C-alpha angles and dihedrals in degrees: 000000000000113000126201138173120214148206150042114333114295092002101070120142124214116263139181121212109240117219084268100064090249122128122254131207107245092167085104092065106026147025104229136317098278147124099302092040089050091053124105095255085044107049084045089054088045087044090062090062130092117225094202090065104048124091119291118233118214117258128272101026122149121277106220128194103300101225127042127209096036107171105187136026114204133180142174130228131225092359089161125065099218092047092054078050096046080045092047092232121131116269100271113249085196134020120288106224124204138163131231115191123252103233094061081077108123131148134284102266098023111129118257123233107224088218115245113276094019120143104171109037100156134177130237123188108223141176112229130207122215117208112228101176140029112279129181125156088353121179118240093234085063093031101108098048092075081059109106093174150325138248161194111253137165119212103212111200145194103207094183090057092030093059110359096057104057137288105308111093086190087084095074104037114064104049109143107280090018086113117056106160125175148348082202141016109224121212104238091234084064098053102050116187106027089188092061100060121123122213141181145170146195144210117218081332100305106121105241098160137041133145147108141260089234089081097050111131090223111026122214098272092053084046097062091038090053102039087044089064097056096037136010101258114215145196113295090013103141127215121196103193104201139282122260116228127314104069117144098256091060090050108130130255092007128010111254119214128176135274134200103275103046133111120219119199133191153159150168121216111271102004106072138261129259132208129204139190114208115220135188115242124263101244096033 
């Protein structure tokens, strides 16, 4: 399934995607898409539904964030070995762990406010992981049965507040609108193999990223297990789990970061694309 939420900000309603890649009104089953709707008793009652026959919803609404009362969002770091090259960073023996913080969740196609006095805001394309189930000190071999689905992020980021302002990443990384995710949730039984998706993104239509989650250092199962063991992770908790090269901050000769003005496009195969237009702040 592929799971939405529409409308206009903080009044979205729960929708389902049609085969043929229309919205559909889910406010009839359920309240939102939300803990209790991601779990395993609610995605099988969802399961029993047939899209085709809900309620269509008019073209061009907003797509919203598709899932509601997330807790914790978490994210890895140089995940990819030829982005910690193109960062110039050692190659992780563990996981680096980061937050970002939960209300720089947007949707998918929202604009993003370049904060005021930043000089290096940059784009990563990113597969995220939504937690459906309770999961603490989980073994990698169950790891994935506490997945409810997977999707697009971008992990917006700051790398002057990320690196340059002491040790914490976490700086750079949750500024309001430095977390667009959708437009859909997909059900993990509908994405297969989560370590087999290609993504991609550009920058005012140049290509900058693309790549594949086949080439991740530590792949989603490893993830959970390892984040389970440091937090309880919980229903709608979401994981991004790294970008692989062609950030902005890789970019030869100079780095290359953005600038009010410019549209940023993206995707990963299966679960949607997203588009942004970055905007200066208001007071900047």
């Amino acid at each position: 399934m592929k799971l939405c939420r529409f409308g206009t900000t903080g009044h979205e309603k729960p929708g389902m995607i049609d085969t043929a890649g229309r919205i559909r009104d889910l406010s009839g089953h359920v309240a939102d898409i939300n803990p209790a709707a991601i779990s395993v008793e609610g995605l099988r009652r969802l399961a029993a539904l047939s899209a085709d026959d809900l309620p269509l919803v008019d073209a061009g609404v907003r797509y919203g964030p598709p899932v509601t009362g997330t807790r914790k969002f978490i994210a890895i770091g140089l995940n990819y070995a030829d982005h910690a090259a193109e960062s110039n960073l050692p190659i992780p023996e563990e996981p680096v762990v980061f937050n970002k913080w939960v209300n720089c969740i947007q949707g998918p196609n929202d604009p993003v406010v370049i904060p005021r006095g930043s000089k290096k805001t940059d784009w990563e394309v990113e597969l995220g992981i939504v937690i459906g189930t309770p999961a603490h000190d989980v073994p990698v071999d169950k790891a994935l049965d506490h997945v409810a689905g997977y999707l697009v992020v971008n992990d917006v980021s700051e790398r002057e507040w990320q690196t340059e302002r002491g040790a914490t990443w976490d700086k750079g990384k949750g500024f309001p609108t430095f977390g667009p995710i959708g437009p859909w949730l997909v059900t993990a039984d509908e994405v297969g193999d989560p370590q087999a998706l290609s993504m991609w993104l550009d920058v005012n239509g140049k290509r900058m990223q693309t790549g594949s989650t086949a080439t991740m250092i530590f792949p989603i199962a490893e993830i959970v297990a390892y984040c389970s063991q440091f937090m309880a992770l919980e229903p709608g908790d979401i994981i991004t789990t790294g970008t692989p090269p062609g950030v902005g901050l890789g970019q030869k000769p100079e780095p290359c970061y953005l600038k009010a003005g410019d549209v940023v496009t993206l995707g990963i195969e299966g679960l949607g694309e997203q588009r942004q237009d970055f905007v200066a702040a208001a007071n900047g």
